[in-house]
mmCIF file of C-alpha atoms and ligand atoms in Angstrom:
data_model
loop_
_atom_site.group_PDB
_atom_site.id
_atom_site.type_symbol
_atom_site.label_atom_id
_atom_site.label_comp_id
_atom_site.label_asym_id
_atom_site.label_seq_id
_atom_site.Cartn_x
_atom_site.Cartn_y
_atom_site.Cartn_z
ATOM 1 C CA UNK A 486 0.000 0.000 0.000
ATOM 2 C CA UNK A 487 1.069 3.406 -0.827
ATOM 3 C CA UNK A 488 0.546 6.573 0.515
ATOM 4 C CA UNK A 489 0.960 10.328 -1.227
ATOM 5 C CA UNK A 490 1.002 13.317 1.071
ATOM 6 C CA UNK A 491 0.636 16.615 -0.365
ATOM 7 C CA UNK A 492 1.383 19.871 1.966
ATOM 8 C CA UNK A 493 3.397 23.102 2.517
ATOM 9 C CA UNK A 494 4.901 21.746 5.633
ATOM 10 C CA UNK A 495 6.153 18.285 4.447
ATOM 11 C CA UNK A 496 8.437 19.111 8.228
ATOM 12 C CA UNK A 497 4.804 17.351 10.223
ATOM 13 C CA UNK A 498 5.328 13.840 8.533
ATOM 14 C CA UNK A 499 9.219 13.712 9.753
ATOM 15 C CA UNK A 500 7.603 12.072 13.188
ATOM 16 C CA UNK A 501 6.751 9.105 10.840
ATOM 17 C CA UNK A 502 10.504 8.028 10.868
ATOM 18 C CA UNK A 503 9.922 6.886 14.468
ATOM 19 C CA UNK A 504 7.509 4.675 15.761
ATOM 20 C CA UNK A 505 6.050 1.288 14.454
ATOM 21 C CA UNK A 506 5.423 3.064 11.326
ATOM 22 C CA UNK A 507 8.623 4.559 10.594
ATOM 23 C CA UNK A 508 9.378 0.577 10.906
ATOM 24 C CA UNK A 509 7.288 -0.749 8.795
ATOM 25 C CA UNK A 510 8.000 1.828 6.014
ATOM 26 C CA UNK A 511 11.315 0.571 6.538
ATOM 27 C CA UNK A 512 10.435 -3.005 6.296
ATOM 28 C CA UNK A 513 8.956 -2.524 3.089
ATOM 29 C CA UNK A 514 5.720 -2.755 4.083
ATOM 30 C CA UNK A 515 3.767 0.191 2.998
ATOM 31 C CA UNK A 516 5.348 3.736 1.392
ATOM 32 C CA UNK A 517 4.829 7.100 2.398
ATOM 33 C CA UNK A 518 5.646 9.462 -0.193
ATOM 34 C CA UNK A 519 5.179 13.544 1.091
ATOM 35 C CA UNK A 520 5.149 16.125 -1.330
ATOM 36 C CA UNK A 521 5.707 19.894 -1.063
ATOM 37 C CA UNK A 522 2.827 21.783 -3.011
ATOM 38 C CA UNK A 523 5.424 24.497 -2.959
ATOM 39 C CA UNK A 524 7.259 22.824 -5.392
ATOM 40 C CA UNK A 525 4.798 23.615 -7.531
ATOM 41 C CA UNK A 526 4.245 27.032 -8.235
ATOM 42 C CA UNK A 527 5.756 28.869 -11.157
ATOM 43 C CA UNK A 528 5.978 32.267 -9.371
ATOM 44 C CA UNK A 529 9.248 33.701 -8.282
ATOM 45 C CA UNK A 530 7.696 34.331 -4.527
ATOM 46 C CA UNK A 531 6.638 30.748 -4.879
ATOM 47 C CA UNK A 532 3.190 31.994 -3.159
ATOM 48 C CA UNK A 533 0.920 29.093 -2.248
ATOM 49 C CA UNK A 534 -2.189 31.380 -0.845
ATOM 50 C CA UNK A 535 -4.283 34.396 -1.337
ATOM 51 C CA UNK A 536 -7.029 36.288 -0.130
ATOM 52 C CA UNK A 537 -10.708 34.837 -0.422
ATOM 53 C CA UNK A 538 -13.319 36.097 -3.063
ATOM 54 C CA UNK A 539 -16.251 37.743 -1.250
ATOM 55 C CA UNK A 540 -14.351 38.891 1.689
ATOM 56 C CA UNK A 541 -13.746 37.086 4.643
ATOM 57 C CA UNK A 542 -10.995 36.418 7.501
ATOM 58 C CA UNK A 543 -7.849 34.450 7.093
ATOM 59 C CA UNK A 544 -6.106 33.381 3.410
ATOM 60 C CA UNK A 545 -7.218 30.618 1.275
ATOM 61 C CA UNK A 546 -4.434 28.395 -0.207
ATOM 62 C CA UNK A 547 -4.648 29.000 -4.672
ATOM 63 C CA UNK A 548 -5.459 26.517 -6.516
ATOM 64 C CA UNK A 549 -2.964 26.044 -9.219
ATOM 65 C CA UNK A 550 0.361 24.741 -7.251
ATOM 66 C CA UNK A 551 -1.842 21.610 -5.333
ATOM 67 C CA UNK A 552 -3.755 20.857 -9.363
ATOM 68 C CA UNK A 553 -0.177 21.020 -10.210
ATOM 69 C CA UNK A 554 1.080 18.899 -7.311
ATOM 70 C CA UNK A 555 -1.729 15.802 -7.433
ATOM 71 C CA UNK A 556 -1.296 15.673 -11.315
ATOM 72 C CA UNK A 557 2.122 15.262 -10.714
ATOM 73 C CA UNK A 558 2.035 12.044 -8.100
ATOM 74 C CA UNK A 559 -1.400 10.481 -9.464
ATOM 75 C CA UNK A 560 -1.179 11.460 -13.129
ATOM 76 C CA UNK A 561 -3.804 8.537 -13.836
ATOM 77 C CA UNK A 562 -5.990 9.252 -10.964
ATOM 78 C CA UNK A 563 -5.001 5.850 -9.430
ATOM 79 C CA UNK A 564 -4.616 6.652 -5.417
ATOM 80 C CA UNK A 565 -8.173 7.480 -3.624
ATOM 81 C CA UNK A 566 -8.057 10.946 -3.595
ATOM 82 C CA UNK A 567 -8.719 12.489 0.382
ATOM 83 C CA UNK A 568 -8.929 16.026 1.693
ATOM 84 C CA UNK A 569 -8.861 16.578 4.777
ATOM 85 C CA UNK A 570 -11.320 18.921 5.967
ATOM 86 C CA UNK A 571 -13.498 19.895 9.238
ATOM 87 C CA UNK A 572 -16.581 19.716 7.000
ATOM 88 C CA UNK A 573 -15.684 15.814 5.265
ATOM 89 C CA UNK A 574 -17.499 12.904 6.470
ATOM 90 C CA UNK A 575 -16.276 12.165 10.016
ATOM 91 C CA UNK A 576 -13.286 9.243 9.927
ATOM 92 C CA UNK A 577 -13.887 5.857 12.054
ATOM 93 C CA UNK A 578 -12.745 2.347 12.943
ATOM 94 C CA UNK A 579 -15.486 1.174 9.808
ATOM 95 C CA UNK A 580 -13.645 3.980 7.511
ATOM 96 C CA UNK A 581 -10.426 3.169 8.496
ATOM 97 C CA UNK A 582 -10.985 -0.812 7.824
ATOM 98 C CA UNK A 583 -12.058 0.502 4.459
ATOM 99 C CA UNK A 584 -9.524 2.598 3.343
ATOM 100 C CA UNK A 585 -6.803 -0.211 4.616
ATOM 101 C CA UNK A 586 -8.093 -1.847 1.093
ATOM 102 C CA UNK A 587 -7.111 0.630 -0.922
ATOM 103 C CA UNK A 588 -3.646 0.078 -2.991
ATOM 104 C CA UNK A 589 -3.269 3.745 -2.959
ATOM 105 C CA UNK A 590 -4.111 6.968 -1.280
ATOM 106 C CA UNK A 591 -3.419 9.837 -1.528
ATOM 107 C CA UNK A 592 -3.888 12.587 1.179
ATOM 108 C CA UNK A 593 -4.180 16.380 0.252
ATOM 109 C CA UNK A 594 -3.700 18.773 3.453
ATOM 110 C CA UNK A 595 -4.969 22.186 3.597
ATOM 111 C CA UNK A 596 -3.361 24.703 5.505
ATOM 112 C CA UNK A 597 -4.767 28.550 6.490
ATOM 113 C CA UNK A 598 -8.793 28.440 6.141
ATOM 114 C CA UNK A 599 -8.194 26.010 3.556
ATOM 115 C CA UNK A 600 -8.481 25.313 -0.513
ATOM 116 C CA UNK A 601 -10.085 26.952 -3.407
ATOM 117 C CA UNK A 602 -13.535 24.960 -4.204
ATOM 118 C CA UNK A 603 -12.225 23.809 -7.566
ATOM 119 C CA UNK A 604 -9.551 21.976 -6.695
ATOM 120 C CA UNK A 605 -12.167 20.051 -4.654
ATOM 121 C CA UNK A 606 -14.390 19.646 -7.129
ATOM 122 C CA UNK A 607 -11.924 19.044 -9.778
ATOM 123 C CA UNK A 608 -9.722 16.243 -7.834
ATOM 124 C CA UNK A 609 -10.834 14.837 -4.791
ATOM 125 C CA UNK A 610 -13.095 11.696 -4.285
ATOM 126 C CA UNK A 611 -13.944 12.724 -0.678
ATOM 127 C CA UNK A 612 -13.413 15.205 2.301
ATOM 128 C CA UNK A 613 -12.598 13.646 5.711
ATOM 129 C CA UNK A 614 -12.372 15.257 8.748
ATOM 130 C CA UNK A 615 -11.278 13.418 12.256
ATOM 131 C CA UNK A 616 -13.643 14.749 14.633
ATOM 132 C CA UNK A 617 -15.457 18.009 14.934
ATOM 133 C CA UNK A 618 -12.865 20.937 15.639
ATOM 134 C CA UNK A 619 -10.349 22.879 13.275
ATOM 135 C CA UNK A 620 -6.741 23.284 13.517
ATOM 136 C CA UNK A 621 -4.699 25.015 11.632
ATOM 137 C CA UNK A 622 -4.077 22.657 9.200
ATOM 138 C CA UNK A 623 -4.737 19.083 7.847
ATOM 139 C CA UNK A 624 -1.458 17.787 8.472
ATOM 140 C CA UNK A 625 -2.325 16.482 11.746
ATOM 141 C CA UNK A 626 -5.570 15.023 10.709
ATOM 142 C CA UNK A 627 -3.370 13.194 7.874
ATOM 143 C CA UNK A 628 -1.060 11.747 10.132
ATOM 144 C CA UNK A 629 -3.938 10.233 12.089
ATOM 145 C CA UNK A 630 -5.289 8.534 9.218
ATOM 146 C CA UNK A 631 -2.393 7.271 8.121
ATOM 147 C CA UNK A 632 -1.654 6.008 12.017
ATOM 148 C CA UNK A 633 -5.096 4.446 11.787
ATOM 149 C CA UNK A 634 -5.080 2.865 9.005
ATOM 150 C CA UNK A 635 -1.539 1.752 8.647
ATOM 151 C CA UNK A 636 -2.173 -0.642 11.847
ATOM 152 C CA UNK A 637 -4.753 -2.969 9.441
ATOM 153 C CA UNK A 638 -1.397 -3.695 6.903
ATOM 154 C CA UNK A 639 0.360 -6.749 7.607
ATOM 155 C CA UNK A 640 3.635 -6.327 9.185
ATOM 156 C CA UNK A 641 2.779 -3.062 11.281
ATOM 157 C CA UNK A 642 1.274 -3.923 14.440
ATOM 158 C CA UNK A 643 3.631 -7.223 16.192
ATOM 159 C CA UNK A 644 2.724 -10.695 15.666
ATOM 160 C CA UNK A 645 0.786 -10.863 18.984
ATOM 161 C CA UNK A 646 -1.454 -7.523 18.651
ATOM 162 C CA UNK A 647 -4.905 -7.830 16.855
ATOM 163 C CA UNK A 648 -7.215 -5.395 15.421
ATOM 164 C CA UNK A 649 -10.015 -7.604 16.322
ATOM 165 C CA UNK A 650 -10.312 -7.253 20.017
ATOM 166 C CA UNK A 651 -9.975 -3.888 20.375
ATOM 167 C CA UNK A 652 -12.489 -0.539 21.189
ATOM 168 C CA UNK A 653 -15.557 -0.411 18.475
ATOM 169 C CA UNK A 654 -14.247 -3.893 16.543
ATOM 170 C CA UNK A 655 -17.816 -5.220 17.973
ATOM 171 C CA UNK A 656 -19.012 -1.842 17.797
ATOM 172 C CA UNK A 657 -18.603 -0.922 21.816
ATOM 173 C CA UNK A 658 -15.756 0.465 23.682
ATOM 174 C CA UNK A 659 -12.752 -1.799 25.504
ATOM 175 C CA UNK A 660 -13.018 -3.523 28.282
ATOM 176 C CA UNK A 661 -10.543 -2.881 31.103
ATOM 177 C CA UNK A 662 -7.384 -4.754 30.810
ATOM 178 C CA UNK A 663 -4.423 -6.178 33.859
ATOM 179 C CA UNK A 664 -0.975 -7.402 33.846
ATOM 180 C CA UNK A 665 1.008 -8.362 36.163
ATOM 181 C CA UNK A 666 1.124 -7.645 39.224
ATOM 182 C CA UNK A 667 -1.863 -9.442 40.609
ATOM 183 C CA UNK A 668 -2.254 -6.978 43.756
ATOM 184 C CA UNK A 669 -1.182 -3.306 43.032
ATOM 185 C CA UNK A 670 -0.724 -0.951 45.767
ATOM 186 C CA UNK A 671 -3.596 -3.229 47.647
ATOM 187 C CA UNK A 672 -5.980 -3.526 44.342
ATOM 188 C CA UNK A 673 -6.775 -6.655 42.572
ATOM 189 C CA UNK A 674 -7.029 -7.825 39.424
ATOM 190 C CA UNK A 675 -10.584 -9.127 39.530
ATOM 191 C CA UNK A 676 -11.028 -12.493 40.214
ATOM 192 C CA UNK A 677 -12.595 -14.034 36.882
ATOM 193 C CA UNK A 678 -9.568 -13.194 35.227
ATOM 194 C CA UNK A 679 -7.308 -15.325 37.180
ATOM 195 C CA UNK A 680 -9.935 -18.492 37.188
ATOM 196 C CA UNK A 681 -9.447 -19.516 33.766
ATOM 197 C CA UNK A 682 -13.020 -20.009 32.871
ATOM 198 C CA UNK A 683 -13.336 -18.568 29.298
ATOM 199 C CA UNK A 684 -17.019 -18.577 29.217
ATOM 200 C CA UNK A 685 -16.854 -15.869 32.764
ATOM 201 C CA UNK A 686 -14.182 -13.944 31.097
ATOM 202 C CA UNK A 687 -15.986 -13.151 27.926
ATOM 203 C CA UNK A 688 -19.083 -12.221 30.003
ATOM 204 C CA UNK A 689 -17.431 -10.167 31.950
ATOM 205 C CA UNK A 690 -15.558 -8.383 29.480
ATOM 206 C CA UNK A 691 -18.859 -8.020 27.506
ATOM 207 C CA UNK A 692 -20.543 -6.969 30.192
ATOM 208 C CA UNK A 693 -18.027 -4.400 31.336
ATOM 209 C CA UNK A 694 -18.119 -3.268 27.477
ATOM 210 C CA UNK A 695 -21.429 -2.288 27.589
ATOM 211 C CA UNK A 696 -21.386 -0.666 31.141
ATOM 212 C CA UNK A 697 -18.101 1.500 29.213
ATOM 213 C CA UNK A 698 -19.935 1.967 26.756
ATOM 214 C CA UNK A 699 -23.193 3.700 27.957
ATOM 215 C CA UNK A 700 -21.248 5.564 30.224
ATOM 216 C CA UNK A 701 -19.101 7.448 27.578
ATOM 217 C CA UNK A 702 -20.044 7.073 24.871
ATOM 218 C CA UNK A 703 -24.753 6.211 24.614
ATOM 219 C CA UNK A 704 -24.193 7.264 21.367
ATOM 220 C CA UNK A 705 -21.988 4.114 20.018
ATOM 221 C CA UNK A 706 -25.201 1.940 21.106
ATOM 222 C CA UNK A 707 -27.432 2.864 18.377
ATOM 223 C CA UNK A 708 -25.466 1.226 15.487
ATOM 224 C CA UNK A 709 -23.307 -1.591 17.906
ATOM 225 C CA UNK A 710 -24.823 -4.961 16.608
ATOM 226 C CA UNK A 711 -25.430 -5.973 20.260
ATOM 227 C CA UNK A 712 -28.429 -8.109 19.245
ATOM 228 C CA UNK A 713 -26.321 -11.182 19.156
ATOM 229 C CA UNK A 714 -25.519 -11.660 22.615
ATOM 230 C CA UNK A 715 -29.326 -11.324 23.554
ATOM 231 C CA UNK A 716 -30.831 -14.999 23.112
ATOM 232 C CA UNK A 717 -31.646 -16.204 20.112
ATOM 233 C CA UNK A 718 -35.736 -15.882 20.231
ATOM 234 C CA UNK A 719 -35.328 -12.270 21.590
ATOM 235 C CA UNK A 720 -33.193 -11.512 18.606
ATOM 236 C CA UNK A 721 -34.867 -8.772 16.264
ATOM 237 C CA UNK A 722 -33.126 -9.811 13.296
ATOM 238 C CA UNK A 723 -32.081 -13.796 13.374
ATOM 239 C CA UNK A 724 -29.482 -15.352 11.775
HETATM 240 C C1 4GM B 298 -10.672 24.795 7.387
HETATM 241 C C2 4GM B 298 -11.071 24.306 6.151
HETATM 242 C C3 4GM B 298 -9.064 19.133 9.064
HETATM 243 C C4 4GM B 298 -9.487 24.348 7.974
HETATM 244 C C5 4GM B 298 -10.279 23.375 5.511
HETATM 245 C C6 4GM B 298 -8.367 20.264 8.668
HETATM 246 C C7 4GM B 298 -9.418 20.131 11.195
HETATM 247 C C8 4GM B 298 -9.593 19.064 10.345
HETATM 248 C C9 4GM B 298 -8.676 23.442 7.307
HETATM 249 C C10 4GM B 298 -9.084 22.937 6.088
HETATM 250 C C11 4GM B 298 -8.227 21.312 9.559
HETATM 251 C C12 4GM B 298 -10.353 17.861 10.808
HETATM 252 C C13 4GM B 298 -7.387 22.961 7.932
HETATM 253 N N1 4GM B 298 -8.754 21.209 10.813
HETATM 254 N N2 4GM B 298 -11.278 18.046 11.741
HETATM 255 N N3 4GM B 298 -7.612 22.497 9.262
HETATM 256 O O1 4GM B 298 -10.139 16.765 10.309
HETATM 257 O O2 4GM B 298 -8.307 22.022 5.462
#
């Protein structure tokens, strides 16, 4: 899987060197390729923004130098085309699963109040946004996705971890987990843990799931296919 970044401050995506992703990209396992839309303009001042049409706070950044910049690393319009925005469709665990099938993507980050509408229009298959507040640019909200995502490619995450256990992969939030030691400053791991009985521990761990769950986050109930642990003639929809 590859990955194209396009932004004016390629400096963000240096943190990528570190980390389990810096390691897999070094393993071979997926590519990161940033670009600077700078590059890209033809002007002397090589100016990558301008005021907006209409009036209006802030600078927008012009759309020639990022046309210029996609055309160059997706001439064929093979990578899914992404632009980060406050106002795209809001990124989660589902999204992420389904961009981790894509061969390529590419990632366009807008910087200031962000992009002329035609370059939108013109060259991008869909606006994401990672939760509902703006920063100052969409370099941050790039490197998530690319964190997020990058964890579903073989090779990333170590032999032992699993996406398939984890908060919202059954559509509800972790349960609580314990290492060693068993008693910690006088507190216990709880007791079904430690008895072995498989049948108790996913129970529990359900049942602590759902108590999680409603607590944070009521909203996370509505779509979590929960009907499955009810039994099977109070199921609404059987299988
Ligand atoms: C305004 C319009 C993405 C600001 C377009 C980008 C937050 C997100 C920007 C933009 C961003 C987000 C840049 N802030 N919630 N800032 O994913 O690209």
């Amino acid at each position: 899987m590859k990955f194209d970044i396009l932004t004016v401050f390629p400096e963000y995506f240096d943190v990528l060197k570190h980390s389990l992703i810096g390691k897999a990209i070094g393993d071979g396992v997926f590519d990161v390729q940033v670009t600077n839309i700078r590059d890209f303009t033809l002007d002397k001042h090589k100016k990558t923004d301008d005021t907006p049409y209409g009036g209006g706070a802030g600078m927008l950044m012009t759309p020639d130098p990022i046309a210029r910049s996609i055309e160059h690393v997706d001439p064929n319009h093979e990578a899914w085309r992404i632009y980060m925005s406050p106002r795209g469709a809001r990124l989660n665990q589902q999204k992420v699963e389904s961009l981790a099938s894509c061969q390529r993507i590419l990632i366009l980050c807008g910087d200031y109040e962000g992009i002329d509408q035609r370059v939108i229009d013109m060259f991008i298959d869909e606006e994401l946004s990672i939760g509902d507040y703006v920063l100052t640019g969409g370099e941050l909200p790039a490197l998530v996705t690319v964190n997020a995502v990058a964890r579903y490619i073989d090779g990333v995450l170590g032999s032992n971890a699993s996406t398939e256990e984890e908060s919202f992969s059954n559509g509800l939030l972790e349960y609580p987990q314990y290492t060693r030691p068993e008693v910690y400053r006088g507190v216990s791991v709880p007791k079904v843990l430690l008895d072995g009985n498989h049948k108790d521990i996913a129970n529990w761990r359900l049942e602590k799931s759902l108590e999680i769950t409603m607590k944070n986050r009521p909203d996370l109930l509505v779509d979590a296919p929960i009907d499955q642990y009810l039994p099977k003639k109070k199921r609404k929809h059987k299988k």
